[in-house]
PDB file of C-alpha atoms in Angstrom:
ATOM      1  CA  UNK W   1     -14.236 213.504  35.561  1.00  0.00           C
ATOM      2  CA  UNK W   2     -17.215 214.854  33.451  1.00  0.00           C
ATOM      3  CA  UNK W   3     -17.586 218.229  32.882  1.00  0.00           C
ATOM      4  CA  UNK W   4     -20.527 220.669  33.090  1.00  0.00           C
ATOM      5  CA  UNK W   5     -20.390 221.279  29.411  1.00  0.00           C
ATOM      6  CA  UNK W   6     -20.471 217.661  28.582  1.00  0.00           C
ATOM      7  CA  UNK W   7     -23.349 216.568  30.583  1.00  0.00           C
ATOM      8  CA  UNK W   8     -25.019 219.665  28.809  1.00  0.00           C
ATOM      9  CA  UNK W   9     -23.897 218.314  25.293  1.00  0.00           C
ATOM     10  CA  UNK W  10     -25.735 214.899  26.562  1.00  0.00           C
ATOM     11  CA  UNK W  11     -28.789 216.301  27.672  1.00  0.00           C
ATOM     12  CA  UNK W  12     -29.185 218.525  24.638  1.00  0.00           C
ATOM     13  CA  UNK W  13     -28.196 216.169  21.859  1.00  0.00           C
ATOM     14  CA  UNK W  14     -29.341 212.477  23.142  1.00  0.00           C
ATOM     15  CA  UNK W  15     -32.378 213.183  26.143  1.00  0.00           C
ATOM     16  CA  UNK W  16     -33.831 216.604  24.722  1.00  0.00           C
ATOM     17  CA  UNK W  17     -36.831 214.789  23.543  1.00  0.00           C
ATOM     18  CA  UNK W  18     -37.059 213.431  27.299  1.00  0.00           C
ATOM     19  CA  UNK W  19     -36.577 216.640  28.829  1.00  0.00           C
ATOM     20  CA  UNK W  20     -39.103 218.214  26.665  1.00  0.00           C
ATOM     21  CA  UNK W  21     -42.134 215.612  27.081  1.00  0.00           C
ATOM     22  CA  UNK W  22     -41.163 216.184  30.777  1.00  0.00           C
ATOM     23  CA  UNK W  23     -41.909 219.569  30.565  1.00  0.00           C
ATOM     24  CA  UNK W  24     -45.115 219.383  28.570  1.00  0.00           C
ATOM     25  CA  UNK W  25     -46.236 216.670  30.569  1.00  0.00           C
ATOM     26  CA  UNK W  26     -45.779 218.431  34.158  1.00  0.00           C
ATOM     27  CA  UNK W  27     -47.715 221.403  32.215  1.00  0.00           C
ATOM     28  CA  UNK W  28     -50.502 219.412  31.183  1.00  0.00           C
ATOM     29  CA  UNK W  29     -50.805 217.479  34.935  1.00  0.00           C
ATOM     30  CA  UNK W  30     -50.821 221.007  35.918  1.00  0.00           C
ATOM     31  CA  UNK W  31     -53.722 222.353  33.990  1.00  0.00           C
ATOM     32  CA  UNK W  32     -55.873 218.911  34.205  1.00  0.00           C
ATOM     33  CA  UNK W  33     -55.831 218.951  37.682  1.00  0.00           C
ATOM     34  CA  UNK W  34     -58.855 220.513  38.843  1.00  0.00           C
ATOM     35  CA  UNK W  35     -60.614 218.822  36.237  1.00  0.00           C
ATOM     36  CA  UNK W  36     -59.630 215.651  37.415  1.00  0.00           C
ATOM     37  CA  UNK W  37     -60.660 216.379  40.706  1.00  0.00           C
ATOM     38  CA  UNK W  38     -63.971 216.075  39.748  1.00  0.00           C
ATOM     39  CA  UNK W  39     -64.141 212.404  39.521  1.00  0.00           C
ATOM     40  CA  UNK W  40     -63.285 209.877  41.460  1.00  0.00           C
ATOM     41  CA  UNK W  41     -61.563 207.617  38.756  1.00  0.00           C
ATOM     42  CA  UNK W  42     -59.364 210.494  37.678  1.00  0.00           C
ATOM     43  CA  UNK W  43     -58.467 211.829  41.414  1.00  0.00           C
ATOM     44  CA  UNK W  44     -56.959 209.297  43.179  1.00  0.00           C
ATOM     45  CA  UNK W  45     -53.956 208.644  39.650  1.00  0.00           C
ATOM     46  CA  UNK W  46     -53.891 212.900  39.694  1.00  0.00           C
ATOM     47  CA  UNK W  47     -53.200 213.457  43.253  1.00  0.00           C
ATOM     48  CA  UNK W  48     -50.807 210.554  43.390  1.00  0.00           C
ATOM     49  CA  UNK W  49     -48.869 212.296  40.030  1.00  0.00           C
ATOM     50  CA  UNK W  50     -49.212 215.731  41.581  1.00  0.00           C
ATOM     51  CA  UNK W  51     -47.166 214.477  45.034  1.00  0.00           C
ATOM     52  CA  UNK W  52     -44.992 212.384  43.096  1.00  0.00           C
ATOM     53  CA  UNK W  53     -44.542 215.801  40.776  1.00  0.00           C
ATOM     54  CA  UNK W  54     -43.561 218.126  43.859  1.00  0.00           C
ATOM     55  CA  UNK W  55     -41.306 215.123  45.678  1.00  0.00           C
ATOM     56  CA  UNK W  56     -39.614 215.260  42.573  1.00  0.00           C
ATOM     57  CA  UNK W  57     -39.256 219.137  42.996  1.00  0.00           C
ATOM     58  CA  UNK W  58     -37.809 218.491  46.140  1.00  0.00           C
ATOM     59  CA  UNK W  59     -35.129 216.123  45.547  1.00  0.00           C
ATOM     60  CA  UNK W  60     -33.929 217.255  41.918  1.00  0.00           C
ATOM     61  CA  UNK W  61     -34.358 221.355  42.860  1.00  0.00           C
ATOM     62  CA  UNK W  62     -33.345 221.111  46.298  1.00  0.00           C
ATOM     63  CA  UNK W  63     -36.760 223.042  47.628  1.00  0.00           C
ATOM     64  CA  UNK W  64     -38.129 220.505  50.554  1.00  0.00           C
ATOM     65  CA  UNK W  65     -40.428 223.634  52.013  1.00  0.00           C
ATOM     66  CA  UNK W  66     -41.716 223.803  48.630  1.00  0.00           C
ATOM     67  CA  UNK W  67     -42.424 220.019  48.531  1.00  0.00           C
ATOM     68  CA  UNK W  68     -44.341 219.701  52.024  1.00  0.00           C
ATOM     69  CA  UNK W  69     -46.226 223.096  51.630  1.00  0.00           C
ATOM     70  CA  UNK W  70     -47.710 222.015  48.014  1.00  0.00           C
ATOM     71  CA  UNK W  71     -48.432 218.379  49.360  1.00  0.00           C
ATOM     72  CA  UNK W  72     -50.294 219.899  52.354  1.00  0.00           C
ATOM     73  CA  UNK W  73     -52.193 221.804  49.547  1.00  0.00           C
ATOM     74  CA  UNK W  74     -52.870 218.590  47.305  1.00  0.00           C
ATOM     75  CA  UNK W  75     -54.232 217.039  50.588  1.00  0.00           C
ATOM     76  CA  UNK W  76     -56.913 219.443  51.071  1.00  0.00           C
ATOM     77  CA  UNK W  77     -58.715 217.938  48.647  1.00  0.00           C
ATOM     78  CA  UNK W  78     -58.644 214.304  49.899  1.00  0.00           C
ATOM     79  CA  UNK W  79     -61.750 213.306  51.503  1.00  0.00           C
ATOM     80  CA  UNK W  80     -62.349 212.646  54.909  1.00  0.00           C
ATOM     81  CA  UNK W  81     -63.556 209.110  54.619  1.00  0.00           C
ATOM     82  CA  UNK W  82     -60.298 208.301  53.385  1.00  0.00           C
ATOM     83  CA  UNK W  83     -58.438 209.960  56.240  1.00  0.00           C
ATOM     84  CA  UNK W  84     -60.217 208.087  58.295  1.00  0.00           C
ATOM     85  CA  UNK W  85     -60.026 205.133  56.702  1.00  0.00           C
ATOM     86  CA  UNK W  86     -55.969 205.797  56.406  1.00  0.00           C
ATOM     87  CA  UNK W  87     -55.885 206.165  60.354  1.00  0.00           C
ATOM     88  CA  UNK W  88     -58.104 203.160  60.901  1.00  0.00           C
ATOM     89  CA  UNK W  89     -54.975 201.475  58.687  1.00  0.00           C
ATOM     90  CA  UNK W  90     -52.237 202.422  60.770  1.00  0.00           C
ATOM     91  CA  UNK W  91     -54.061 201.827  63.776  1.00  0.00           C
ATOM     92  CA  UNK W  92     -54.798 198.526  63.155  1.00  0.00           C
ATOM     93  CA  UNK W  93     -50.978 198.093  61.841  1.00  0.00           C
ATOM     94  CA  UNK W  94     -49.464 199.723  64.964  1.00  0.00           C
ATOM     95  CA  UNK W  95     -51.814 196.672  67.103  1.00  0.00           C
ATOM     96  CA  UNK W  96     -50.363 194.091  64.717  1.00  0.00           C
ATOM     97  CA  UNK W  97     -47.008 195.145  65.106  1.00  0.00           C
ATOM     98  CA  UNK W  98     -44.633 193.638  67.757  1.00  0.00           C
ATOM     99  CA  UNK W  99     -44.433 195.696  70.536  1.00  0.00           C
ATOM    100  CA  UNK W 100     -40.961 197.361  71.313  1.00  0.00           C
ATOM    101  CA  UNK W 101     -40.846 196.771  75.586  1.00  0.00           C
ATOM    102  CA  UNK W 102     -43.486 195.002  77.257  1.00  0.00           C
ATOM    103  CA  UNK W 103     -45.170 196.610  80.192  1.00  0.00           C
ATOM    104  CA  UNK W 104     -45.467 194.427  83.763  1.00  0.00           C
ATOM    105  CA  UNK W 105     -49.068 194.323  84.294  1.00  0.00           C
ATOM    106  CA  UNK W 106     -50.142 196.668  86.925  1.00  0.00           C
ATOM    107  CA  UNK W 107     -48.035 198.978  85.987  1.00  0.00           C
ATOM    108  CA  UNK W 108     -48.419 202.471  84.451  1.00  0.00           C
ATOM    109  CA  UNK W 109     -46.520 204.113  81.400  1.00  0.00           C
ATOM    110  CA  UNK W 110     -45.792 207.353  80.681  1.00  0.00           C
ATOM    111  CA  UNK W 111     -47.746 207.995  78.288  1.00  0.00           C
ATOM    112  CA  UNK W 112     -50.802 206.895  80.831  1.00  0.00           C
ATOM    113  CA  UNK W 113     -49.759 209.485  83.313  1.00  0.00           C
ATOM    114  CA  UNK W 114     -49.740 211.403  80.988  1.00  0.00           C
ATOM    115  CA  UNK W 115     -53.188 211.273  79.789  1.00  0.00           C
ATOM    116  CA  UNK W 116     -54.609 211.082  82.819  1.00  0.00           C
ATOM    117  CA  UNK W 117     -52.827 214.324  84.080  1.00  0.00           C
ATOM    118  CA  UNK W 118     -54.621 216.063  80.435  1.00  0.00           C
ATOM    119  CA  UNK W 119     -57.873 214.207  81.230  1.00  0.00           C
ATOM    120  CA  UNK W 120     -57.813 216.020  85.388  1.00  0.00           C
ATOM    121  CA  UNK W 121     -57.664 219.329  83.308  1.00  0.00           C
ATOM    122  CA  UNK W 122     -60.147 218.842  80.369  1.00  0.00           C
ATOM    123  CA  UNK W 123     -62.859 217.653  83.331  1.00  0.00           C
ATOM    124  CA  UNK W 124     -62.470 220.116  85.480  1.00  0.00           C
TER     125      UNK W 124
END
């Protein structure tokens, strides 16, 4: 069984050079970031480092809250025309996609009562 102390003795003495550019580099993705915001060839690489940053945070610290709340942050600043061009994706992939159970015709699903009963309220 390995030991606490060895795997310190490891990382110190044969990855410290990894740790270290680690470090500087989540410092310096840190700092460029709203720089790179800016343009459009720089944003798209940045915010896909930045999520893949904090999903890292989550799974090697432990701190999932952490991970979603500074995602939802990071996705403030994607634009809405790729939202909707994202939804228009999975739209278009959920049509595609073979359905689960098909549904006699003629008859209704829940999900149509359903938004008929919220349709009743919003006219009214």
């Amino acid at each position: 069984m390995v030991t606490i102390g060895q795997v310190n003795t490891l990382i110190r003495t044969t990855m410290g050079w990894s740790v270290a550019i680690a470090s500087i580099g989540s410092i310096v993705l840190q700092v460029s970031f709203p720089g790179a915001l800016l343009f459009r060839s720089t944003r798209i690489p940045v915010l896909f480092a930045m999520v893949s940053f904090h999903i890292g945070i989550a799974i090697l610290m432990g701190l999932p809250w952490f991970f979603l709340a500074m995602v939802g942050v990071d996705a403030i600043f994607i634009r809405d025309v790729t939202w909707s061009r994202l939804a228009i994706w999975f739209k278009t992939a959920a049509k595609n996609s073979p359905a689960g159970v098909p549904v006699p015709e003629g008859k209704k699903t829940v999900d149509d009562e359903r938004n008929e009963e919220l349709h009743e309220k919003v006219s009214v």
